[in-house]
XYZ file of C-alpha atoms in Angstrom:
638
model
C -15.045 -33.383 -18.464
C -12.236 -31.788 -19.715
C -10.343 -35.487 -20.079
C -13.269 -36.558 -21.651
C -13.507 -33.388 -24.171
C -9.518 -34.413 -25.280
C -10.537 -37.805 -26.206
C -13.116 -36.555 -28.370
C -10.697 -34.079 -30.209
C -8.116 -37.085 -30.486
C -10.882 -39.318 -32.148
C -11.988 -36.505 -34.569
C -8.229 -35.862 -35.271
C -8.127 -39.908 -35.997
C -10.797 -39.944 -37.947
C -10.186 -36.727 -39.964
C -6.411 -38.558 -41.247
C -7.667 -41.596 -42.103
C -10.125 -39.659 -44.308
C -8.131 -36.547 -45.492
C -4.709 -35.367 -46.215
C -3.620 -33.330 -43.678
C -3.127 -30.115 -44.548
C 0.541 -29.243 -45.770
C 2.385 -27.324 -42.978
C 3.615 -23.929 -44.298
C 7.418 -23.540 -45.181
C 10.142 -21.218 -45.401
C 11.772 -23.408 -48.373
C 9.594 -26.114 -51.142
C 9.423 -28.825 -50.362
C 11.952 -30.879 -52.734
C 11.566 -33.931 -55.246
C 7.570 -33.223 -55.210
C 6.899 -34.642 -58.996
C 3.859 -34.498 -60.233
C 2.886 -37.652 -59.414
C 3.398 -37.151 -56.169
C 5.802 -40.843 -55.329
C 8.784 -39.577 -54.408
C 9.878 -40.057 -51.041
C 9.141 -37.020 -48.568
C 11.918 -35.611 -46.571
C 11.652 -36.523 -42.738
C 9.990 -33.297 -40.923
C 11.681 -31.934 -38.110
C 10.125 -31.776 -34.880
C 9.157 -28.323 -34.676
C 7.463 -28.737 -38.142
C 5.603 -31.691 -36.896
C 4.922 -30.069 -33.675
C 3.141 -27.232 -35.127
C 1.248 -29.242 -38.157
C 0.025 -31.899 -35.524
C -1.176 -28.801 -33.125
C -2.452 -26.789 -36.108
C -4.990 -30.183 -36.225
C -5.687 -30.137 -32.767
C -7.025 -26.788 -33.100
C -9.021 -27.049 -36.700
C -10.628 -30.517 -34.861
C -11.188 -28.908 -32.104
C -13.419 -25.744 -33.776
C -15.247 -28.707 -35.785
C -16.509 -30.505 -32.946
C -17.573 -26.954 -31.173
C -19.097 -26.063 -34.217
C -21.221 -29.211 -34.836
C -22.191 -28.647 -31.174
C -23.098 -25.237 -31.342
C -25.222 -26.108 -34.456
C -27.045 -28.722 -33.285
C -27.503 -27.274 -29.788
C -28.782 -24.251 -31.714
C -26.125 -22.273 -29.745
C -24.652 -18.867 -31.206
C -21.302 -19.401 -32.457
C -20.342 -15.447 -32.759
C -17.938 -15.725 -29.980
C -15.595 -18.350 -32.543
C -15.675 -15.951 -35.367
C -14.602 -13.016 -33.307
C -11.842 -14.884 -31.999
C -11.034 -15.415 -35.480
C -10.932 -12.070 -36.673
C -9.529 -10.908 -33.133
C -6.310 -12.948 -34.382
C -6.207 -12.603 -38.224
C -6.153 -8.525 -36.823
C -3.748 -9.076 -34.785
C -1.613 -10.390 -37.098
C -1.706 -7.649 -39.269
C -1.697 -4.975 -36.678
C 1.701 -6.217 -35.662
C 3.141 -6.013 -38.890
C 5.482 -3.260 -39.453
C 6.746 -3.760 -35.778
C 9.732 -5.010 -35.728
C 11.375 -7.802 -33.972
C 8.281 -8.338 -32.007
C 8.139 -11.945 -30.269
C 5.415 -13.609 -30.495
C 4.472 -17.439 -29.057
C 8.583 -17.447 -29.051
C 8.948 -17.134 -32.839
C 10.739 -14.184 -34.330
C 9.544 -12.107 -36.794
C 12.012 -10.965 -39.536
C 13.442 -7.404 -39.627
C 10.739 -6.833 -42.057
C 8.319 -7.677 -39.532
C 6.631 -9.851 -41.932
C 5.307 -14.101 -41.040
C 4.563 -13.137 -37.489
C 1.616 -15.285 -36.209
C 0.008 -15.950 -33.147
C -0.102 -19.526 -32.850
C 0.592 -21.101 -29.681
C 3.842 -23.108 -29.740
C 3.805 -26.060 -27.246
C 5.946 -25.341 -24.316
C 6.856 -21.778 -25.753
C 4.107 -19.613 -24.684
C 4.566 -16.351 -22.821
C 1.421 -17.036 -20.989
C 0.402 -20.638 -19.705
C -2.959 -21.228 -17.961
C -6.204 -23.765 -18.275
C -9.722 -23.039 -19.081
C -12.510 -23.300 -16.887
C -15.871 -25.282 -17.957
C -18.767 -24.016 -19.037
C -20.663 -24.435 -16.141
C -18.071 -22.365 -13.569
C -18.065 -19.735 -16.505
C -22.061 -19.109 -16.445
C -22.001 -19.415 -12.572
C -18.864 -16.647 -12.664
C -20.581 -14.432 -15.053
C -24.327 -14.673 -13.366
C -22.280 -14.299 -9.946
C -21.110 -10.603 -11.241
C -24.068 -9.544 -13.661
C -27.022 -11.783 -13.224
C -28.838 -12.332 -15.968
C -30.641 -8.959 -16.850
C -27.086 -6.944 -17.329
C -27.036 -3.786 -19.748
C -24.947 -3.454 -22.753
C -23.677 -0.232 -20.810
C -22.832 -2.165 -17.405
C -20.538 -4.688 -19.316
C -18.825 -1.513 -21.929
C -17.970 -0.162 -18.189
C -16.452 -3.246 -16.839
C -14.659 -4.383 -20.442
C -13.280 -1.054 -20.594
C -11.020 0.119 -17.936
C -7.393 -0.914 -16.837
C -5.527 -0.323 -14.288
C -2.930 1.886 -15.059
C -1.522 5.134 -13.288
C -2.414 8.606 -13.991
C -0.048 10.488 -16.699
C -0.572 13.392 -14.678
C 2.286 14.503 -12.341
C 0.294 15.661 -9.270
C -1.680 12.481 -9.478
C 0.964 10.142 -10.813
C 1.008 7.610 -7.734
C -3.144 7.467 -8.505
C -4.889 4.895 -10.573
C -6.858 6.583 -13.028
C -10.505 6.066 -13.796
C -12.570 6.412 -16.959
C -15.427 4.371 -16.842
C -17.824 4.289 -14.015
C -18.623 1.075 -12.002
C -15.221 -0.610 -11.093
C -14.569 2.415 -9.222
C -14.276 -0.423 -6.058
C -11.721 -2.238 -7.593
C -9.587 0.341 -8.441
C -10.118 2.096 -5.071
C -9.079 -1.284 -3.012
C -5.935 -1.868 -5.057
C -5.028 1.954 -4.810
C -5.302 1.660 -1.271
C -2.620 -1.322 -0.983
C -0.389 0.628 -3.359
C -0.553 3.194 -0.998
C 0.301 1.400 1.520
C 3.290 -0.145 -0.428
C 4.261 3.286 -1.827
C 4.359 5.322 1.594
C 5.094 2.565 4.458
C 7.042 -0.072 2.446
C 10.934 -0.245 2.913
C 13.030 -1.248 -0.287
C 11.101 -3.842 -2.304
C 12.851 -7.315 -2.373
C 12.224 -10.563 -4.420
C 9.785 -11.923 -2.485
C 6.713 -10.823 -0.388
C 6.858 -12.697 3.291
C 3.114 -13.529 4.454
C 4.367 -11.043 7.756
C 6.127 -8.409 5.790
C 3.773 -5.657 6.418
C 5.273 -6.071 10.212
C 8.402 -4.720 8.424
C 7.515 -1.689 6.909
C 8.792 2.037 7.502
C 7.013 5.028 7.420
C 7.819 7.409 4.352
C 8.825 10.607 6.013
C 7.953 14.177 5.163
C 10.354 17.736 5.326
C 7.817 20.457 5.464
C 9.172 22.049 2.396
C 8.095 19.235 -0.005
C 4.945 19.770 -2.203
C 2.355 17.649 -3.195
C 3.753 16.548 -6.206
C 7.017 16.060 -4.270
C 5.648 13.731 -1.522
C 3.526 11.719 -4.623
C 6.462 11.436 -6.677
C 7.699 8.273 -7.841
C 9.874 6.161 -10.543
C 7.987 4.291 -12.760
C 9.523 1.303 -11.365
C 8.370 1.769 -7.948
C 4.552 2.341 -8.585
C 4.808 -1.130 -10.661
C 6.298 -3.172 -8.190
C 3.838 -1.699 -5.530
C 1.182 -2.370 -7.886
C 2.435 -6.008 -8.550
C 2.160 -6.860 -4.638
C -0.494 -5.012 -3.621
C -2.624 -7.474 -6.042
C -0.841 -10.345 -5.230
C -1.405 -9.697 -1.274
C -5.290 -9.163 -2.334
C -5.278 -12.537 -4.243
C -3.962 -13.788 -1.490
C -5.717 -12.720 1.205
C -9.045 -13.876 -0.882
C -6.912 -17.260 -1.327
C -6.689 -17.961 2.384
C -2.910 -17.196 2.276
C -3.062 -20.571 0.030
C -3.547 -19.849 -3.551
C -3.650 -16.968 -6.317
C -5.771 -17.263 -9.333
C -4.641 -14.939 -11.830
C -7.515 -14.420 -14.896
C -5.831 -13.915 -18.261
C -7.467 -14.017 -22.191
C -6.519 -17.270 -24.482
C -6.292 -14.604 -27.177
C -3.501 -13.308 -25.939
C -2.025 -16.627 -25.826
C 1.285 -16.128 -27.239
C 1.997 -12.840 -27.488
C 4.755 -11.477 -25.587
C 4.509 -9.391 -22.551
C 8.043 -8.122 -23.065
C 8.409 -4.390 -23.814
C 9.133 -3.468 -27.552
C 9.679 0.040 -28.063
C 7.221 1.033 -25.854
C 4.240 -0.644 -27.879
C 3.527 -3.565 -26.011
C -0.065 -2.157 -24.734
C -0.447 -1.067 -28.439
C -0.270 -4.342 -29.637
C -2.458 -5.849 -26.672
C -5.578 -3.086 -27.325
C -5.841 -3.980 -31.154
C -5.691 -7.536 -30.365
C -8.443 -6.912 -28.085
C -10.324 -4.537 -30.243
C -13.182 -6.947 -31.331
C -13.467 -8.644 -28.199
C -16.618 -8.745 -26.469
C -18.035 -10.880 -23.656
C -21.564 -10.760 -23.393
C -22.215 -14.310 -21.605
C -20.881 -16.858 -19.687
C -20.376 -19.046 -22.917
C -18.645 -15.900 -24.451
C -16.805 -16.244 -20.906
C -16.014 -19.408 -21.080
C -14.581 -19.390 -24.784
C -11.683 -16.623 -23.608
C -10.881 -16.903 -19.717
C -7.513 -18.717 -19.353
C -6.586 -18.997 -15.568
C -3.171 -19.798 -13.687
C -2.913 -20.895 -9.789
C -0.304 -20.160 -8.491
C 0.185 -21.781 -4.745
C 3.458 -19.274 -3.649
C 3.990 -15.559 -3.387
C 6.916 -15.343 -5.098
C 5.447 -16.855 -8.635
C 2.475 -15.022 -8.010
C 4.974 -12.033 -8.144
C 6.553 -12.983 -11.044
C 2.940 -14.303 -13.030
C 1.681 -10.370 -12.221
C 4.600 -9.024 -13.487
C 4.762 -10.236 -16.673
C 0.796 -9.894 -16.762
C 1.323 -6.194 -16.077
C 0.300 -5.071 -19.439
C -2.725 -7.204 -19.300
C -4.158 -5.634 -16.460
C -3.274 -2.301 -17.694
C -5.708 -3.145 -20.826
C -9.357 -2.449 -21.093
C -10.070 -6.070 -19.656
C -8.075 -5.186 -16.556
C -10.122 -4.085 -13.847
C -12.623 -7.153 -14.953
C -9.945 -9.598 -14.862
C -8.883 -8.523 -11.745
C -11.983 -8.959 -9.913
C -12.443 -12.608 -11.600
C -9.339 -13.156 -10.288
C -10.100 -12.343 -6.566
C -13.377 -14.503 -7.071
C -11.760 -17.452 -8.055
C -8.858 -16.901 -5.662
C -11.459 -17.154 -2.948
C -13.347 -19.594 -4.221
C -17.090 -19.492 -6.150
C -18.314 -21.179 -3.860
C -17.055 -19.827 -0.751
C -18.032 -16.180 -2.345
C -21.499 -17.476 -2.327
C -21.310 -18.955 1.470
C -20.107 -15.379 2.021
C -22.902 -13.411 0.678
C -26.154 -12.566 3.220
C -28.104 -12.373 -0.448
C -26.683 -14.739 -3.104
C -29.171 -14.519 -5.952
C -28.444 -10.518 -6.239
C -25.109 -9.678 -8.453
C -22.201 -8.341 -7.094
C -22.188 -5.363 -9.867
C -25.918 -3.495 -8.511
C -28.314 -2.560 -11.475
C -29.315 -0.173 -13.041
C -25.688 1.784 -12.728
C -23.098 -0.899 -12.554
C -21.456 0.119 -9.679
C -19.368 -2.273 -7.738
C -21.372 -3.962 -4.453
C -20.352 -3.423 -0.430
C -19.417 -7.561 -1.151
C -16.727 -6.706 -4.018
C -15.072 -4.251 -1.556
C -15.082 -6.439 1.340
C -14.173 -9.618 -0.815
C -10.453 -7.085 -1.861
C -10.197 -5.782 1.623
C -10.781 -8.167 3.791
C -10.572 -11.579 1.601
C -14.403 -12.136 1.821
C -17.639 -11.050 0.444
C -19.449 -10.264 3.504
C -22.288 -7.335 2.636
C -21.657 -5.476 5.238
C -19.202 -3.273 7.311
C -19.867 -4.027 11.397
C -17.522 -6.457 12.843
C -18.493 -10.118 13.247
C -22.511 -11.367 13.120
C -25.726 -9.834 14.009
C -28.297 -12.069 14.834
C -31.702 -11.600 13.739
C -32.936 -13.900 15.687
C -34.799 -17.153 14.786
C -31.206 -18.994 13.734
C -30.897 -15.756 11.323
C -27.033 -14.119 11.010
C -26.039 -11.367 8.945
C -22.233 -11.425 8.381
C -19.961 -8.482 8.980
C -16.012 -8.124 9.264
C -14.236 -11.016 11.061
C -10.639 -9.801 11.016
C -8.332 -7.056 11.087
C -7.914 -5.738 8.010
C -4.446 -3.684 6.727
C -6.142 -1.191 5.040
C -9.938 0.297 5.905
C -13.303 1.755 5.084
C -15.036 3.973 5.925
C -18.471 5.806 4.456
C -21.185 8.519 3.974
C -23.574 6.204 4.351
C -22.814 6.003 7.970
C -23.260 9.838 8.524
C -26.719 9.467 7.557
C -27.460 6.039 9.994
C -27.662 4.156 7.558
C -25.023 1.861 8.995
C -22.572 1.388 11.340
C -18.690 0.463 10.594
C -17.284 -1.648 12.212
C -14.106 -1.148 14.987
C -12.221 -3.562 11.927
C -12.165 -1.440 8.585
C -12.367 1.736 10.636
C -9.510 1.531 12.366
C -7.075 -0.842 9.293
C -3.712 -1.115 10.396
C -2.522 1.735 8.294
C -3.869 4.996 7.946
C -5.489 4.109 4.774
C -9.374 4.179 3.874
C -11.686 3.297 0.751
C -14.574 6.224 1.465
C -17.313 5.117 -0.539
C -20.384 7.385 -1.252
C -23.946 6.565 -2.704
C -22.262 5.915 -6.242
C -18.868 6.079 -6.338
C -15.597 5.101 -4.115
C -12.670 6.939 -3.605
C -9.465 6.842 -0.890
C -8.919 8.382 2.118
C -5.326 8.323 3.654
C -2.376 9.885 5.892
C 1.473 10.069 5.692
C 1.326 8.705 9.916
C 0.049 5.857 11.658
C 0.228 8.312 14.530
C -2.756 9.776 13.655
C -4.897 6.921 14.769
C -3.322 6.361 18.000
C -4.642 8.442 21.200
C -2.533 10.850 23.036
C -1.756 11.243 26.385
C -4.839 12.632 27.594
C -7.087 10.974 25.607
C -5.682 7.619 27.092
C -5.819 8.902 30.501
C -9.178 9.844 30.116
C -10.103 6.238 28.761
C -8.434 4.696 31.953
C -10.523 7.212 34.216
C -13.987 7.053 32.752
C -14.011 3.468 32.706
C -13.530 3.277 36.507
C -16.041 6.189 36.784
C -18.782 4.009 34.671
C -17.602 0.818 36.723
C -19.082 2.700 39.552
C -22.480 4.394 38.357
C -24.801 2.958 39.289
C -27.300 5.480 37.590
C -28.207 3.348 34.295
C -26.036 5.516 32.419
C -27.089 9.192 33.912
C -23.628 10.178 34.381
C -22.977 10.243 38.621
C -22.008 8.545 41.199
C -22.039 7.681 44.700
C -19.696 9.306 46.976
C -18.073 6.060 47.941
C -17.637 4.908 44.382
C -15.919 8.044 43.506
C -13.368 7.655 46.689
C -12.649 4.185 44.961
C -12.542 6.153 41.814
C -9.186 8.494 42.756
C -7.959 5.458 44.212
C -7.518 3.004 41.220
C -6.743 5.860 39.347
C -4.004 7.451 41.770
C -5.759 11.096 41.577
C -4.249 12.656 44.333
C -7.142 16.256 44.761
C -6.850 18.240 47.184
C -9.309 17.803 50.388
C -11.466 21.630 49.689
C -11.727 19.655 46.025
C -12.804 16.505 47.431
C -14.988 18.526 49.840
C -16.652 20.245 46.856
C -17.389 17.542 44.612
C -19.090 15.737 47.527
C -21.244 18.439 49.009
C -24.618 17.041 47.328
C -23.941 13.530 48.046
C -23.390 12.502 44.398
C -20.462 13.228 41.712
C -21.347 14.003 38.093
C -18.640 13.405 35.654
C -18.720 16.873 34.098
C -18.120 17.975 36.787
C -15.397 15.845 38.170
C -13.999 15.837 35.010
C -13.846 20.025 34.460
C -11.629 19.643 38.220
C -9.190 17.127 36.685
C -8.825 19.571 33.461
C -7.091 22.026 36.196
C -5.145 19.268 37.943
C -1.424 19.299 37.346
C -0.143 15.852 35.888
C 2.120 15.118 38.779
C -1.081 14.819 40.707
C -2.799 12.568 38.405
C -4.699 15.141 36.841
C -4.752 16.573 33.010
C -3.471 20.251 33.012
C -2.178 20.579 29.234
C 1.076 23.237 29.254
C 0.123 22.908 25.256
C -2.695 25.101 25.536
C -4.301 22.149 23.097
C -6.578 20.465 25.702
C -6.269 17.021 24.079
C -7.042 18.700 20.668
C -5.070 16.564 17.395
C -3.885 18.224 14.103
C -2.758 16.573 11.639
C -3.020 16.835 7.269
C -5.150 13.887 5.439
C -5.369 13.338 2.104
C -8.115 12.439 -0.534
C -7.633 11.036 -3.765
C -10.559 10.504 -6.435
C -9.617 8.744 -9.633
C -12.287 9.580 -11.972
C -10.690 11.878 -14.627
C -12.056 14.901 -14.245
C -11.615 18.180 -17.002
C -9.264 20.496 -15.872
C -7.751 23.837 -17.534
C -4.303 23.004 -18.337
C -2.926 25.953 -16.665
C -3.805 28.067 -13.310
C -5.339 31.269 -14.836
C -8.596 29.823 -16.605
C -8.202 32.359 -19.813
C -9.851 29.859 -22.397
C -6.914 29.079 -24.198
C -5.200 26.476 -22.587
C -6.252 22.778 -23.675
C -8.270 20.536 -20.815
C -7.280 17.683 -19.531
C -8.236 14.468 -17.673
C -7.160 14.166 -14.731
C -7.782 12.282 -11.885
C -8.430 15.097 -8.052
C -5.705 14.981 -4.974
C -6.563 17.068 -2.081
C -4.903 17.916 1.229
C -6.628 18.509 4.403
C -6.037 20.044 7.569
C -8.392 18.104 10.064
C -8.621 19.410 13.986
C -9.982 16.816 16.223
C -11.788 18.482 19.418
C -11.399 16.285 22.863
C -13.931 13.652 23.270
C -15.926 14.916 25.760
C -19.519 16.493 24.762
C -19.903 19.796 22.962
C -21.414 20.779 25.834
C -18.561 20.161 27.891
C -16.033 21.106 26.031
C -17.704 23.972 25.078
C -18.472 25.185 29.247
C -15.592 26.575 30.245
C -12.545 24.732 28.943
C -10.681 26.952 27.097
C -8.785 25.261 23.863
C -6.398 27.071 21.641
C -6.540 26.418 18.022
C -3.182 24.983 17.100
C -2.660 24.079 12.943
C 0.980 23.176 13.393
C 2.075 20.071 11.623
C 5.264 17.666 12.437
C 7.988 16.651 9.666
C 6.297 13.462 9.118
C 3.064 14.976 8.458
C 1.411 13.310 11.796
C -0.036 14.690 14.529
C 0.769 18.320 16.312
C 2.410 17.923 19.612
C 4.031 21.399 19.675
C 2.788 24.385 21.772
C 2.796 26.550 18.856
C -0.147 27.951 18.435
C -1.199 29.756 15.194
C -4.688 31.628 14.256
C -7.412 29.240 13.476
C -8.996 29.139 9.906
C -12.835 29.092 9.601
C -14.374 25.115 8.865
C -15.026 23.873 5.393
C -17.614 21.343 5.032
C -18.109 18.816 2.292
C -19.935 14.981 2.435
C -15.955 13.683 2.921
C -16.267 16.282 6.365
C -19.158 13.832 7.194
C -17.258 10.607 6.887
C -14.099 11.844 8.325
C -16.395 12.204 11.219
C -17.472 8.834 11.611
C -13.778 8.191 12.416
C -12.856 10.977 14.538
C -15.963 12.936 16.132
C -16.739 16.275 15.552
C -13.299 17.105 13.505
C -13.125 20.791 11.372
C -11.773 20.072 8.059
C -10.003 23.092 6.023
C -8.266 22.685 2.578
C -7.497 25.067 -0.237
C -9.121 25.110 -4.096
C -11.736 22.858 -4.928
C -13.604 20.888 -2.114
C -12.906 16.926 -2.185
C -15.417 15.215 -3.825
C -16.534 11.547 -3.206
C -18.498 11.105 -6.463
């Protein structure tokens, strides 16, 4: 198509010579000896000259032939006059700005003859188009064909850029609503590049996540401490957490990074501190309404290693952090993984991945950034519905998880896989919005000593009931019980537990609770009884109006800002309530460690009363029955 399309432009371009003068090239000087009968010999043009008149052909041959098409195809050719305009803008929006490089021309210290053409071989940002056809499929794939003129001002209008405020400065911020699940998936990853990553180097290895180091905490350090980071940092954590989300969706093969051909030529390097100036007037008139409108503007790159991938995302920096950028991003991730394959993924292909009325970004979108496919939903593997029917869930082990509200209320189940990510890192999502979850320690997933002994012991006491489930056992299976499990009891004990003939494990379990370790048993010195402590923290990056100030008098100025807030979560043993609530007694300890993990000291301080809010609910999904407490406002998840 594409070779056939160039032939066509070449013919025109033909054609068009043999029937017109070309149009005269513009110059810095006159051209000399021009009498006005126009004999006298022309001087030779040098090459760039030539290369620029013979491309400035191309292009007018090219908008002929799409023009002739569009009119006799009755198509709309809007999308070719905003481009237009978009550029002739541009161009004088950048005047007055000096020595800004554009297509890898100069513009005087005046500022003045700076253009946007595309010089051959000189561009700042090289990439193909994609046909029409993959650019309707993309766009229907995302919107369908019934999208609002709100939907699409929400997705063409929000970057991805950091928060401005200092609390919140290692935070994405949001504006719009509905690509709340992009931004939420990358923050995770820059999370987990901003608190577990070691110095960054050139490269990204495919394993280097099996390298990283846990940022560690003094107890002294506040909020804004613990968040705060150089500028530098947050971009290069930015810059590979999307190229390890490209490639992930890319099969560990390929990254397909989404750019505008209207930017083609202007320079990503920083001038002054304008650069994303320049880019949002350029992009002021732009509009994509279609996959023809699409079509007319996508420019893609592949890029087949990490470490150009790095370097592609770094100089595209200041494209993603336009209006376009969350957008791009995503059509980015869909081609990295493959149209086709996104499709194969999906339970429901005819349904968009951006759900009407509201825009908001689908379960598939989250699961295409998180775990490099577009399942729809969040158990591991496949159900089968029987009949030759699967539904498709989470097939891997993902480095950073999910978890949701949604599961609180039954409506769903997640999955061992995004529950328990490899870092302590969540996307919570809600009815209508997503936010992040996350902790400063990995340790605060792992079990402790008694929970693990506890594992090893109930699953020899279920290995032996023989009940259906009714919690006892025989007294034989119980003496093979203490034997596996090296439970040395006393004989009045043993005597005791066996007097009816049957052992329930409450029971049994209540006598082990008083059994010193050395004897296989579970006494806790602590006073903690198995109980965890440790801080989590939520961050929400929908600007939100704040007072600027602490006191609330009415004079200070709001401002948008984006809502961090840490909690103190106490996670009961995981016995029943009933149980636990019998006659073991627990001590409340709220202790942290320097690293901000989990409380192993027998310090024991005075409990605070719970808090509940609907992130208390989906904390609980991952760790039963936990008490949440936290100062100021309560975390929101919408």
């Amino acid at each position: 198509m594409a070779n056939q399309e160039d032939e066509d432009l070449k013919m025109a371009l033909r054609q068009s010579m043999q029937q017109h003068e070309s149009p005269e090239p513009k110059r810095s000087k006159p051209r000399e000896n021009s009498g006005a009968g126009g004999g006298a010999p022309q001087p030779e043009e040098s090459p760039e000259v030539r290369s620029r008149r013979i491309q400035r052909e191309l292009m007018a041959a090219a908008a002929a032939a799409t023009a002739a098409e569009n009119v006799e195809s009755g198509r709309d050719v809007r999308i070719e006059k905003q481009m237009t305009e978009v550029k002739s803008a541009a161009v004088k929006n950048v005047e007055g700005v000096k020595d800004v490089k554009i297509g890898g021309l100069e513009g005087d210290s005046k500022g003045k003859g700076v253009n946007l053409e595309k010089v051959e071989g000189r561009s700042s940002i090289s990439g193909t188009s994609i046909s029409v056809l993959e650019a309707e499929k993309l766009f229907f794939m995302i919107f369908g064909n019934r999208v609002s003129k709100d939907v699409l001002a929400q997705w063409s209008n929000q970057g991805i850029r950091f928060s401005t405020d200092v609390e919140t400065s290692m935070g994405l911020v949001q504006h719009e609503g509905g690509p709340c699940g992009v931004l939420a998936a990358i923050q995770a990853y820059v999370l987990k590049y901003l608190l577990f990553s070691p110095e960054e180097s050139s490269s990204i290895a495919p394993n280097m996540s099996s390298s990283l180091s846990i940022r560690r905490v003094t107890n002294n350090e506040s909020v804004g401490d613990i968040f705060s980071f150089s500028e530098g940092k947050k971009s290069r954590a930015l810059v590979r957490s999307m190229t390890e989300i490209l490639f992930l969706c890319g099969r560990n093969e390929r990254a397909v990074l989404a750019s505008l051909n209207v930017l083609d030529g202007v320079s990503m390097e920083r001038v002054n501190g304008s650069e994303d100036e320049v880019i949002a007037k350029v992009l002021g008139g732009l509009s994509v309404e279609s996959g023809s409108d699409l079509q007319k503007v996508l420019r893609v790159d592949t890029c087949t290693s990490r470490s150009s991938a790095l370097q592609k995302l770094e100089s595209m920096l200041p494209i993603f952090r336009s209006r376009m950028g969350a957008l791009l991003f995503l059509i980015s991730a869909l081609l990295s993984r493959g149209l086709d394959n996104v499709q194969e993924d999906r339970d429901d292909p005819s349904q968009p991945l951006v759900t009407a009325p509201f825009g908001h970004a689908s379960q598939e979108i989250v699961n295409l950034l998180l775990s490099g496919s577009s399942v729809a939903n969040v158990f591991d593997g496949k159900m089968d519905l029987g009949g030759g029917m699967f539904v498709k869930g989470i097939s891997t082990t993902v480095e950073v998880g999910f978890l949701t509200l949604l599961e609180s209320l039954n409506f769903c189940k997640v999955g061992q896989y995004l529950k328990c990510p490899r870092w302590p890192i969540w996307v919570v999502g809600s009815e209508s919005h997503y936010t992040v979850l996350f902790a400063l320690d990995p340790k605060v997933q792992e079990e402790n000593e008694l929970e693990n002994r506890e594992t090893q012991i109930r699953r020899a006491f279920d290995a032996q009931d023989q009940s259906g489930g009714g919690g006892f056992i025989s007294v034989e299976g119980f003496h093979q019980v203490i034997k596996e499990t090296n439970i040395n009891l006393p004989s009045e004990k043993v005597a005791h537990l066996c007097s009816t003939g049957f052992i329930v494990w409450s029971e049994f379990w209540q006598v082990l609770l008083d059994l010193d370790k050395s004897l296989g048993g579970l006494k806790d010195s602590t006073g903690l009884m198995g109980k965890k402590v440790f801080d989590l923290y939520h961050f929400n990056g929908i600007a939100k109006s704040v007072a600027n100030g602490s006191h609330g008098f009415g004079n200070e100025n709001p401002i948008q800002r984006p809502r961090l807030t840490k909690l103190r979560v106490s996670v009961p043993p995981r016995w029943t309530p009933e149980e636990f609530m019998a006659d073991i007694p627990v001590s409340s300890g709220l202790g942290t460690n320097q690293s901000g993990g989990v409380e192993n000291s027998s310090e024991v301080s005075k409990p605070q009363p719970a808090q509940h809010a609907p992130l208390v609910d989906c904390i609980r999904t991952r760790w039963p029955r936990s008490v949440c407490n936290w100062e100021g406002d309560a975390p929101s998840i919408v």
